[in-house]
PDB file of N, CA and C in Angstrom:
ATOM      1  N   SER N 262       2.539 -23.837  -8.508  1.00  0.00           N
ATOM      2  CA  SER N 262       3.859 -23.834  -7.917  1.00  0.00           C
ATOM      3  C   SER N 262       4.561 -22.518  -8.243  1.00  0.00           C
ATOM      4  N   THR N 263       5.382 -22.065  -7.326  1.00  0.00           N
ATOM      5  CA  THR N 263       6.102 -20.813  -7.528  1.00  0.00           C
ATOM      6  C   THR N 263       7.571 -21.086  -7.778  1.00  0.00           C
ATOM      7  N   THR N 264       8.248 -20.114  -8.339  1.00  0.00           N
ATOM      8  CA  THR N 264       9.690 -20.235  -8.510  1.00  0.00           C
ATOM      9  C   THR N 264      10.370 -19.586  -7.329  1.00  0.00           C
ATOM     10  N   LYS N 265      11.584 -20.005  -7.051  1.00  0.00           N
ATOM     11  CA  LYS N 265      12.327 -19.471  -5.911  1.00  0.00           C
ATOM     12  C   LYS N 265      12.500 -17.958  -6.061  1.00  0.00           C
ATOM     13  N   GLY N 266      12.202 -17.242  -4.978  1.00  0.00           N
ATOM     14  CA  GLY N 266      12.396 -15.807  -4.971  1.00  0.00           C
ATOM     15  C   GLY N 266      11.181 -14.988  -5.390  1.00  0.00           C
ATOM     16  N   THR N 267      10.127 -15.620  -5.875  1.00  0.00           N
ATOM     17  CA  THR N 267       8.947 -14.866  -6.277  1.00  0.00           C
ATOM     18  C   THR N 267       8.186 -14.396  -5.029  1.00  0.00           C
ATOM     19  N   PRO N 268       7.605 -13.204  -5.041  1.00  0.00           N
ATOM     20  CA  PRO N 268       6.896 -12.705  -3.858  1.00  0.00           C
ATOM     21  C   PRO N 268       5.471 -13.239  -3.733  1.00  0.00           C
ATOM     22  N   PHE N 269       5.028 -14.054  -4.674  1.00  0.00           N
ATOM     23  CA  PHE N 269       3.646 -14.521  -4.671  1.00  0.00           C
ATOM     24  C   PHE N 269       3.512 -15.867  -3.988  1.00  0.00           C
ATOM     25  N   ILE N 270       2.385 -16.045  -3.337  1.00  0.00           N
ATOM     26  CA  ILE N 270       2.083 -17.314  -2.675  1.00  0.00           C
ATOM     27  C   ILE N 270       1.587 -18.311  -3.711  1.00  0.00           C
ATOM     28  N   ALA N 271       2.030 -19.546  -3.616  1.00  0.00           N
ATOM     29  CA  ALA N 271       1.530 -20.590  -4.509  1.00  0.00           C
ATOM     30  C   ALA N 271       0.071 -20.869  -4.180  1.00  0.00           C
ATOM     31  N   GLN N 272      -0.713 -21.203  -5.173  1.00  0.00           N
ATOM     32  CA  GLN N 272      -2.142 -21.440  -4.980  1.00  0.00           C
ATOM     33  C   GLN N 272      -2.386 -22.490  -3.893  1.00  0.00           C
ATOM     34  N   GLU N 273      -1.573 -23.542  -3.851  1.00  0.00           N
ATOM     35  CA  GLU N 273      -1.775 -24.592  -2.851  1.00  0.00           C
ATOM     36  C   GLU N 273      -1.439 -24.113  -1.436  1.00  0.00           C
ATOM     37  N   ASP N 274      -0.751 -22.967  -1.309  1.00  0.00           N
ATOM     38  CA  ASP N 274      -0.426 -22.411  -0.001  1.00  0.00           C
ATOM     39  C   ASP N 274      -1.409 -21.316   0.426  1.00  0.00           C
ATOM     40  N   ALA N 275      -2.405 -21.009  -0.393  1.00  0.00           N
ATOM     41  CA  ALA N 275      -3.376 -19.955  -0.089  1.00  0.00           C
ATOM     42  C   ALA N 275      -4.421 -20.503   0.876  1.00  0.00           C
ATOM     43  N   ARG N 276      -3.966 -20.719   2.119  1.00  0.00           N
ATOM     44  CA  ARG N 276      -4.849 -21.281   3.142  1.00  0.00           C
ATOM     45  C   ARG N 276      -4.293 -20.912   4.515  1.00  0.00           C
ATOM     46  N   ILE N 277      -5.108 -21.142   5.528  1.00  0.00           N
ATOM     47  CA  ILE N 277      -4.638 -21.064   6.904  1.00  0.00           C
ATOM     48  C   ILE N 277      -4.938 -22.406   7.555  1.00  0.00           C
ATOM     49  N   ASN N 278      -4.134 -22.760   8.528  1.00  0.00           N
ATOM     50  CA  ASN N 278      -4.379 -23.951   9.328  1.00  0.00           C
ATOM     51  C   ASN N 278      -4.779 -23.498  10.720  1.00  0.00           C
ATOM     52  N   ILE N 279      -5.825 -24.099  11.244  1.00  0.00           N
ATOM     53  CA  ILE N 279      -6.324 -23.763  12.572  1.00  0.00           C
ATOM     54  C   ILE N 279      -6.157 -25.000  13.444  1.00  0.00           C
ATOM     55  N   GLU N 280      -5.244 -24.900  14.409  1.00  0.00           N
ATOM     56  CA  GLU N 280      -4.984 -26.006  15.326  1.00  0.00           C
ATOM     57  C   GLU N 280      -5.740 -25.740  16.624  1.00  0.00           C
ATOM     58  N   VAL N 281      -6.535 -26.720  17.044  1.00  0.00           N
ATOM     59  CA  VAL N 281      -7.399 -26.550  18.211  1.00  0.00           C
ATOM     60  C   VAL N 281      -7.014 -27.561  19.280  1.00  0.00           C
ATOM     61  N   ILE N 282      -6.787 -27.069  20.488  1.00  0.00           N
ATOM     62  CA  ILE N 282      -6.541 -27.927  21.653  1.00  0.00           C
ATOM     63  C   ILE N 282      -7.724 -27.738  22.588  1.00  0.00           C
ATOM     64  N   ASN N 283      -8.468 -28.799  22.825  1.00  0.00           N
ATOM     65  CA  ASN N 283      -9.635 -28.737  23.711  1.00  0.00           C
ATOM     66  C   ASN N 283      -9.236 -29.287  25.074  1.00  0.00           C
ATOM     67  N   HIS N 284      -9.028 -28.394  26.044  1.00  0.00           N
ATOM     68  CA  HIS N 284      -8.663 -28.790  27.402  1.00  0.00           C
ATOM     69  C   HIS N 284      -9.885 -29.189  28.219  1.00  0.00           C
ATOM     70  N   GLY N 285     -11.068 -28.867  27.719  1.00  0.00           N
ATOM     71  CA  GLY N 285     -12.294 -29.184  28.438  1.00  0.00           C
ATOM     72  C   GLY N 285     -12.760 -30.608  28.172  1.00  0.00           C
ATOM     73  N   PHE N 286     -13.846 -30.989  28.829  1.00  0.00           N
ATOM     74  CA  PHE N 286     -14.375 -32.336  28.672  1.00  0.00           C
ATOM     75  C   PHE N 286     -15.530 -32.403  27.676  1.00  0.00           C
ATOM     76  N   GLU N 287     -16.147 -31.245  27.378  1.00  0.00           N
ATOM     77  CA  GLU N 287     -17.260 -31.221  26.437  1.00  0.00           C
ATOM     78  C   GLU N 287     -16.739 -31.155  24.999  1.00  0.00           C
ATOM     79  N   ASP N 288     -17.476 -31.782  24.083  1.00  0.00           N
ATOM     80  CA  ASP N 288     -17.159 -31.636  22.664  1.00  0.00           C
ATOM     81  C   ASP N 288     -17.442 -30.201  22.247  1.00  0.00           C
ATOM     82  N   ALA N 289     -16.643 -29.687  21.314  1.00  0.00           N
ATOM     83  CA  ALA N 289     -16.804 -28.306  20.856  1.00  0.00           C
ATOM     84  C   ALA N 289     -16.922 -28.287  19.339  1.00  0.00           C
ATOM     85  N   THR N 290     -17.938 -27.589  18.838  1.00  0.00           N
ATOM     86  CA  THR N 290     -18.088 -27.366  17.403  1.00  0.00           C
ATOM     87  C   THR N 290     -17.553 -25.974  17.103  1.00  0.00           C
ATOM     88  N   LEU N 291     -16.727 -25.865  16.054  1.00  0.00           N
ATOM     89  CA  LEU N 291     -16.099 -24.592  15.723  1.00  0.00           C
ATOM     90  C   LEU N 291     -16.550 -24.078  14.372  1.00  0.00           C
ATOM     91  N   HIS N 292     -16.741 -22.757  14.310  1.00  0.00           N
ATOM     92  CA  HIS N 292     -17.050 -22.055  13.061  1.00  0.00           C
ATOM     93  C   HIS N 292     -16.049 -20.918  12.896  1.00  0.00           C
ATOM     94  N   ALA N 293     -15.581 -20.717  11.679  1.00  0.00           N
ATOM     95  CA  ALA N 293     -14.736 -19.577  11.345  1.00  0.00           C
ATOM     96  C   ALA N 293     -15.632 -18.479  10.797  1.00  0.00           C
ATOM     97  N   MET N 294     -15.357 -17.236  11.207  1.00  0.00           N
ATOM     98  CA  MET N 294     -16.173 -16.112  10.750  1.00  0.00           C
ATOM     99  C   MET N 294     -15.258 -14.987  10.278  1.00  0.00           C
ATOM    100  N   TRP N 295     -15.567 -14.454   9.098  1.00  0.00           N
ATOM    101  CA  TRP N 295     -14.838 -13.316   8.533  1.00  0.00           C
ATOM    102  C   TRP N 295     -15.684 -12.679   7.455  1.00  0.00           C
ATOM    103  N   THR N 296     -15.591 -11.383   7.318  1.00  0.00           N
ATOM    104  CA  THR N 296     -16.300 -10.573   6.313  1.00  0.00           C
ATOM    105  C   THR N 296     -17.733 -11.040   6.054  1.00  0.00           C
ATOM    106  N   GLY N 297     -18.471 -11.286   7.109  1.00  0.00           N
ATOM    107  CA  GLY N 297     -19.867 -11.694   6.971  1.00  0.00           C
ATOM    108  C   GLY N 297     -20.062 -13.167   6.655  1.00  0.00           C
ATOM    109  N   LYS N 298     -18.992 -13.930   6.539  1.00  0.00           N
ATOM    110  CA  LYS N 298     -19.109 -15.369   6.271  1.00  0.00           C
ATOM    111  C   LYS N 298     -18.999 -16.142   7.578  1.00  0.00           C
ATOM    112  N   ARG N 299     -19.640 -17.299   7.610  1.00  0.00           N
ATOM    113  CA  ARG N 299     -19.569 -18.211   8.760  1.00  0.00           C
ATOM    114  C   ARG N 299     -19.463 -19.620   8.194  1.00  0.00           C
ATOM    115  N   VAL N 300     -18.327 -20.281   8.444  1.00  0.00           N
ATOM    116  CA  VAL N 300     -18.061 -21.603   7.873  1.00  0.00           C
ATOM    117  C   VAL N 300     -17.785 -22.587   9.010  1.00  0.00           C
ATOM    118  N   ARG N 301     -18.484 -23.719   8.974  1.00  0.00           N
ATOM    119  CA  ARG N 301     -18.264 -24.754   9.991  1.00  0.00           C
ATOM    120  C   ARG N 301     -16.922 -25.427   9.740  1.00  0.00           C
ATOM    121  N   LEU N 302     -16.062 -25.428  10.760  1.00  0.00           N
ATOM    122  CA  LEU N 302     -14.776 -26.108  10.657  1.00  0.00           C
ATOM    123  C   LEU N 302     -14.909 -27.576  11.019  1.00  0.00           C
ATOM    124  N   GLY N 303     -15.614 -27.862  12.111  1.00  0.00           N
ATOM    125  CA  GLY N 303     -15.780 -29.241  12.559  1.00  0.00           C
ATOM    126  C   GLY N 303     -15.907 -29.305  14.065  1.00  0.00           C
ATOM    127  N   THR N 304     -15.757 -30.510  14.604  1.00  0.00           N
ATOM    128  CA  THR N 304     -15.911 -30.755  16.032  1.00  0.00           C
ATOM    129  C   THR N 304     -14.614 -31.294  16.608  1.00  0.00           C
ATOM    130  N   VAL N 305     -14.306 -30.840  17.825  1.00  0.00           N
ATOM    131  CA  VAL N 305     -13.153 -31.345  18.569  1.00  0.00           C
ATOM    132  C   VAL N 305     -13.703 -31.985  19.838  1.00  0.00           C
ATOM    133  N   SER N 306     -13.449 -33.261  20.017  1.00  0.00           N
ATOM    134  CA  SER N 306     -13.907 -33.968  21.213  1.00  0.00           C
ATOM    135  C   SER N 306     -13.198 -33.432  22.449  1.00  0.00           C
ATOM    136  N   GLY N 307     -13.812 -33.675  23.592  1.00  0.00           N
ATOM    137  CA  GLY N 307     -13.219 -33.246  24.851  1.00  0.00           C
ATOM    138  C   GLY N 307     -11.835 -33.826  25.049  1.00  0.00           C
ATOM    139  N   THR N 308     -10.921 -33.037  25.572  1.00  0.00           N
ATOM    140  CA  THR N 308      -9.521 -33.366  25.851  1.00  0.00           C
ATOM    141  C   THR N 308      -8.762 -33.882  24.625  1.00  0.00           C
ATOM    142  N   ARG N 309      -9.146 -33.433  23.452  1.00  0.00           N
ATOM    143  CA  ARG N 309      -8.483 -33.852  22.203  1.00  0.00           C
ATOM    144  C   ARG N 309      -7.974 -32.631  21.451  1.00  0.00           C
ATOM    145  N   THR N 310      -7.245 -32.892  20.377  1.00  0.00           N
ATOM    146  CA  THR N 310      -6.780 -31.834  19.493  1.00  0.00           C
ATOM    147  C   THR N 310      -7.236 -32.139  18.065  1.00  0.00           C
ATOM    148  N   ALA N 311      -7.307 -31.102  17.263  1.00  0.00           N
ATOM    149  CA  ALA N 311      -7.690 -31.271  15.854  1.00  0.00           C
ATOM    150  C   ALA N 311      -7.077 -30.119  15.060  1.00  0.00           C
ATOM    151  N   THR N 312      -6.882 -30.352  13.762  1.00  0.00           N
ATOM    152  CA  THR N 312      -6.379 -29.320  12.860  1.00  0.00           C
ATOM    153  C   THR N 312      -7.347 -29.191  11.694  1.00  0.00           C
ATOM    154  N   PHE N 313      -7.678 -27.949  11.363  1.00  0.00           N
ATOM    155  CA  PHE N 313      -8.579 -27.669  10.254  1.00  0.00           C
ATOM    156  C   PHE N 313      -7.863 -26.769   9.252  1.00  0.00           C
ATOM    157  N   MET N 314      -8.127 -26.969   7.986  1.00  0.00           N
ATOM    158  CA  MET N 314      -7.555 -26.158   6.921  1.00  0.00           C
ATOM    159  C   MET N 314      -8.674 -25.360   6.285  1.00  0.00           C
ATOM    160  N   LEU N 315      -8.403 -24.096   6.013  1.00  0.00           N
ATOM    161  CA  LEU N 315      -9.399 -23.215   5.430  1.00  0.00           C
ATOM    162  C   LEU N 315      -8.755 -22.457   4.271  1.00  0.00           C
ATOM    163  N   PRO N 316      -9.334 -22.521   3.062  1.00  0.00           N
ATOM    164  CA  PRO N 316      -8.795 -21.711   1.962  1.00  0.00           C
ATOM    165  C   PRO N 316      -8.777 -20.240   2.377  1.00  0.00           C
ATOM    166  N   TRP N 317      -7.671 -19.542   2.101  1.00  0.00           N
ATOM    167  CA  TRP N 317      -7.498 -18.186   2.618  1.00  0.00           C
ATOM    168  C   TRP N 317      -6.535 -17.442   1.703  1.00  0.00           C
ATOM    169  N   ALA N 318      -7.051 -16.629   0.810  1.00  0.00           N
ATOM    170  CA  ALA N 318      -6.216 -16.023  -0.234  1.00  0.00           C
ATOM    171  C   ALA N 318      -5.604 -14.678   0.150  1.00  0.00           C
ATOM    172  N   VAL N 319      -6.255 -13.902   1.010  1.00  0.00           N
ATOM    173  CA  VAL N 319      -5.756 -12.574   1.388  1.00  0.00           C
ATOM    174  C   VAL N 319      -5.973 -12.350   2.882  1.00  0.00           C
ATOM    175  N   PRO N 320      -5.287 -11.371   3.490  1.00  0.00           N
ATOM    176  CA  PRO N 320      -5.479 -11.110   4.922  1.00  0.00           C
ATOM    177  C   PRO N 320      -6.907 -10.648   5.237  1.00  0.00           C
ATOM    178  N   TYR N 321      -7.488 -11.249   6.266  1.00  0.00           N
ATOM    179  CA  TYR N 321      -8.808 -10.855   6.782  1.00  0.00           C
ATOM    180  C   TYR N 321      -8.774 -10.967   8.295  1.00  0.00           C
ATOM    181  N   ALA N 322      -9.677 -10.244   8.954  1.00  0.00           N
ATOM    182  CA  ALA N 322      -9.877 -10.409  10.390  1.00  0.00           C
ATOM    183  C   ALA N 322     -10.710 -11.671  10.599  1.00  0.00           C
ATOM    184  N   LEU N 323     -10.202 -12.581  11.404  1.00  0.00           N
ATOM    185  CA  LEU N 323     -10.823 -13.886  11.641  1.00  0.00           C
ATOM    186  C   LEU N 323     -11.286 -13.979  13.088  1.00  0.00           C
ATOM    187  N   GLN N 324     -12.478 -14.553  13.277  1.00  0.00           N
ATOM    188  CA  GLN N 324     -12.972 -14.902  14.600  1.00  0.00           C
ATOM    189  C   GLN N 324     -13.377 -16.372  14.565  1.00  0.00           C
ATOM    190  N   ILE N 325     -13.237 -17.033  15.697  1.00  0.00           N
ATOM    191  CA  ILE N 325     -13.657 -18.425  15.821  1.00  0.00           C
ATOM    192  C   ILE N 325     -14.789 -18.490  16.834  1.00  0.00           C
ATOM    193  N   GLU N 326     -15.902 -19.099  16.420  1.00  0.00           N
ATOM    194  CA  GLU N 326     -17.018 -19.342  17.340  1.00  0.00           C
ATOM    195  C   GLU N 326     -16.849 -20.752  17.881  1.00  0.00           C
ATOM    196  N   ILE N 327     -16.900 -20.878  19.193  1.00  0.00           N
ATOM    197  CA  ILE N 327     -16.745 -22.161  19.877  1.00  0.00           C
ATOM    198  C   ILE N 327     -18.062 -22.464  20.567  1.00  0.00           C
ATOM    199  N   ASP N 328     -18.701 -23.541  20.167  1.00  0.00           N
ATOM    200  CA  ASP N 328     -19.999 -23.933  20.728  1.00  0.00           C
ATOM    201  C   ASP N 328     -19.822 -25.255  21.459  1.00  0.00           C
ATOM    202  N   LEU N 329     -19.883 -25.211  22.794  1.00  0.00           N
ATOM    203  CA  LEU N 329     -19.745 -26.426  23.590  1.00  0.00           C
ATOM    204  C   LEU N 329     -21.050 -27.204  23.595  1.00  0.00           C
ATOM    205  N   LEU N 330     -20.946 -28.511  23.491  1.00  0.00           N
ATOM    206  CA  LEU N 330     -22.111 -29.385  23.476  1.00  0.00           C
ATOM    207  C   LEU N 330     -22.942 -29.168  24.744  1.00  0.00           C
ATOM    208  N   ALA N 331     -24.225 -28.865  24.551  1.00  0.00           N
ATOM    209  CA  ALA N 331     -25.179 -28.662  25.655  1.00  0.00           C
ATOM    210  C   ALA N 331     -24.710 -27.602  26.640  1.00  0.00           C
ATOM    211  N   SER N 332     -24.028 -26.566  26.132  1.00  0.00           N
ATOM    212  CA  SER N 332     -23.515 -25.535  27.010  1.00  0.00           C
ATOM    213  C   SER N 332     -23.500 -24.193  26.270  1.00  0.00           C
ATOM    214  N   VAL N 333     -22.492 -23.388  26.509  1.00  0.00           N
ATOM    215  CA  VAL N 333     -22.404 -22.034  25.968  1.00  0.00           C
ATOM    216  C   VAL N 333     -21.711 -22.002  24.608  1.00  0.00           C
ATOM    217  N   ALA N 334     -21.895 -20.879  23.923  1.00  0.00           N
ATOM    218  CA  ALA N 334     -21.138 -20.581  22.709  1.00  0.00           C
ATOM    219  C   ALA N 334     -20.418 -19.262  22.941  1.00  0.00           C
ATOM    220  N   CYS N 335     -19.154 -19.209  22.561  1.00  0.00           N
ATOM    221  CA  CYS N 335     -18.343 -18.007  22.719  1.00  0.00           C
ATOM    222  C   CYS N 335     -17.642 -17.715  21.400  1.00  0.00           C
ATOM    223  N   THR N 336     -17.301 -16.460  21.204  1.00  0.00           N
ATOM    224  CA  THR N 336     -16.585 -16.047  20.003  1.00  0.00           C
ATOM    225  C   THR N 336     -15.290 -15.373  20.414  1.00  0.00           C
ATOM    226  N   THR N 337     -14.197 -15.744  19.763  1.00  0.00           N
ATOM    227  CA  THR N 337     -12.900 -15.156  20.070  1.00  0.00           C
ATOM    228  C   THR N 337     -12.835 -13.719  19.589  1.00  0.00           C
ATOM    229  N   ARG N 338     -11.880 -12.995  20.086  1.00  0.00           N
ATOM    230  CA  ARG N 338     -11.621 -11.654  19.574  1.00  0.00           C
ATOM    231  C   ARG N 338     -11.080 -11.795  18.149  1.00  0.00           C
ATOM    232  N   PRO N 339     -11.246 -10.792  17.299  1.00  0.00           N
ATOM    233  CA  PRO N 339     -10.735 -10.906  15.927  1.00  0.00           C
ATOM    234  C   PRO N 339      -9.212 -10.777  15.878  1.00  0.00           C
ATOM    235  N   ILE N 340      -8.604 -11.550  14.996  1.00  0.00           N
ATOM    236  CA  ILE N 340      -7.183 -11.409  14.692  1.00  0.00           C
ATOM    237  C   ILE N 340      -7.046 -11.412  13.177  1.00  0.00           C
ATOM    238  N   VAL N 341      -6.038 -10.739  12.671  1.00  0.00           N
ATOM    239  CA  VAL N 341      -5.811 -10.736  11.223  1.00  0.00           C
ATOM    240  C   VAL N 341      -5.018 -11.984  10.866  1.00  0.00           C
ATOM    241  N   ALA N 342      -5.573 -12.775   9.956  1.00  0.00           N
ATOM    242  CA  ALA N 342      -4.923 -14.000   9.490  1.00  0.00           C
ATOM    243  C   ALA N 342      -4.443 -13.783   8.060  1.00  0.00           C
ATOM    244  N   ASP N 343      -3.194 -14.131   7.813  1.00  0.00           N
ATOM    245  CA  ASP N 343      -2.601 -14.048   6.481  1.00  0.00           C
ATOM    246  C   ASP N 343      -2.509 -15.442   5.887  1.00  0.00           C
ATOM    247  N   PRO N 344      -2.560 -15.578   4.552  1.00  0.00           N
ATOM    248  CA  PRO N 344      -2.370 -16.887   3.931  1.00  0.00           C
ATOM    249  C   PRO N 344      -1.079 -17.528   4.438  1.00  0.00           C
ATOM    250  N   GLY N 345      -1.163 -18.806   4.767  1.00  0.00           N
ATOM    251  CA  GLY N 345      -0.007 -19.535   5.273  1.00  0.00           C
ATOM    252  C   GLY N 345       0.101 -19.553   6.782  1.00  0.00           C
ATOM    253  N   ASP N 346      -0.720 -18.750   7.483  1.00  0.00           N
ATOM    254  CA  ASP N 346      -0.659 -18.707   8.945  1.00  0.00           C
ATOM    255  C   ASP N 346      -1.134 -20.011   9.566  1.00  0.00           C
ATOM    256  N   ILE N 347      -0.606 -20.296  10.737  1.00  0.00           N
ATOM    257  CA  ILE N 347      -1.097 -21.377  11.596  1.00  0.00           C
ATOM    258  C   ILE N 347      -1.674 -20.699  12.827  1.00  0.00           C
ATOM    259  N   ILE N 348      -2.962 -20.869  13.044  1.00  0.00           N
ATOM    260  CA  ILE N 348      -3.673 -20.242  14.150  1.00  0.00           C
ATOM    261  C   ILE N 348      -3.874 -21.300  15.237  1.00  0.00           C
ATOM    262  N   LEU N 349      -3.486 -20.989  16.465  1.00  0.00           N
ATOM    263  CA  LEU N 349      -3.665 -21.907  17.580  1.00  0.00           C
ATOM    264  C   LEU N 349      -4.823 -21.424  18.441  1.00  0.00           C
ATOM    265  N   VAL N 350      -5.803 -22.307  18.659  1.00  0.00           N
ATOM    266  CA  VAL N 350      -6.948 -22.003  19.519  1.00  0.00           C
ATOM    267  C   VAL N 350      -6.931 -23.001  20.660  1.00  0.00           C
ATOM    268  N   GLU N 351      -6.891 -22.484  21.888  1.00  0.00           N
ATOM    269  CA  GLU N 351      -6.961 -23.345  23.060  1.00  0.00           C
ATOM    270  C   GLU N 351      -8.304 -23.134  23.745  1.00  0.00           C
ATOM    271  N   ILE N 352      -9.038 -24.220  23.918  1.00  0.00           N
ATOM    272  CA  ILE N 352     -10.328 -24.172  24.606  1.00  0.00           C
ATOM    273  C   ILE N 352     -10.064 -24.565  26.048  1.00  0.00           C
ATOM    274  N   ARG N 353     -10.212 -23.596  26.939  1.00  0.00           N
ATOM    275  CA  ARG N 353      -9.932 -23.845  28.347  1.00  0.00           C
ATOM    276  C   ARG N 353     -11.060 -24.628  29.002  1.00  0.00           C
ATOM    277  N   GLN N 354     -10.740 -25.276  30.114  1.00  0.00           N
ATOM    278  CA  GLN N 354     -11.756 -26.024  30.852  1.00  0.00           C
ATOM    279  C   GLN N 354     -12.856 -25.123  31.355  1.00  0.00           C
ATOM    280  N   ASP N 355     -12.543 -23.870  31.637  1.00  0.00           N
ATOM    281  CA  ASP N 355     -13.537 -22.947  32.185  1.00  0.00           C
ATOM    282  C   ASP N 355     -14.182 -22.093  31.092  1.00  0.00           C
ATOM    283  N   LEU N 356     -14.295 -22.615  29.885  1.00  0.00           N
ATOM    284  CA  LEU N 356     -14.891 -21.858  28.785  1.00  0.00           C
ATOM    285  C   LEU N 356     -16.338 -21.482  29.093  1.00  0.00           C
ATOM    286  N   ARG N 357     -16.967 -22.177  29.992  1.00  0.00           N
ATOM    287  CA  ARG N 357     -18.351 -21.820  30.349  1.00  0.00           C
ATOM    288  C   ARG N 357     -18.440 -20.372  30.790  1.00  0.00           C
ATOM    289  N   ASN N 358     -17.307 -19.814  31.203  1.00  0.00           N
ATOM    290  CA  ASN N 358     -17.240 -18.396  31.557  1.00  0.00           C
ATOM    291  C   ASN N 358     -16.779 -17.561  30.369  1.00  0.00           C
ATOM    292  N   CYS N 359     -16.761 -18.160  29.187  1.00  0.00           N
ATOM    293  CA  CYS N 359     -16.346 -17.533  27.936  1.00  0.00           C
ATOM    294  C   CYS N 359     -14.901 -17.070  27.953  1.00  0.00           C
ATOM    295  N   GLY N 360     -14.045 -17.800  28.653  1.00  0.00           N
ATOM    296  CA  GLY N 360     -12.613 -17.547  28.552  1.00  0.00           C
ATOM    297  C   GLY N 360     -12.104 -18.274  27.317  1.00  0.00           C
ATOM    298  N   TYR N 361     -11.163 -17.682  26.630  1.00  0.00           N
ATOM    299  CA  TYR N 361     -10.625 -18.324  25.431  1.00  0.00           C
ATOM    300  C   TYR N 361      -9.193 -17.880  25.243  1.00  0.00           C
ATOM    301  N   GLY N 362      -8.496 -18.574  24.360  1.00  0.00           N
ATOM    302  CA  GLY N 362      -7.111 -18.188  24.105  1.00  0.00           C
ATOM    303  C   GLY N 362      -6.768 -18.319  22.646  1.00  0.00           C
ATOM    304  N   PHE N 363      -5.952 -17.409  22.172  1.00  0.00           N
ATOM    305  CA  PHE N 363      -5.366 -17.511  20.844  1.00  0.00           C
ATOM    306  C   PHE N 363      -3.888 -17.592  21.050  1.00  0.00           C
TER     307      PHE N 363
END
């Protein structure tokens, strides 16, 4: 826990939240990738939403790999994520063309 006014992030806040909205009908498995690491976040069913939490202590460039069930896999462009950020990923219905949104 931190005291009021301190510039440091509390240990329990050293994370990012990734909110995923799947507009498509296929289930999607997501992986987070940064600095050579690849971590499975989980699966979002078709036309559903899900939130994933990832420990995240310092700013890094983050990419999300989206793998549609029995279909294509696409990777988002990199964005810099800071501890405490909420990242929104929207999986479009036409992801088969590797369209994506942040």
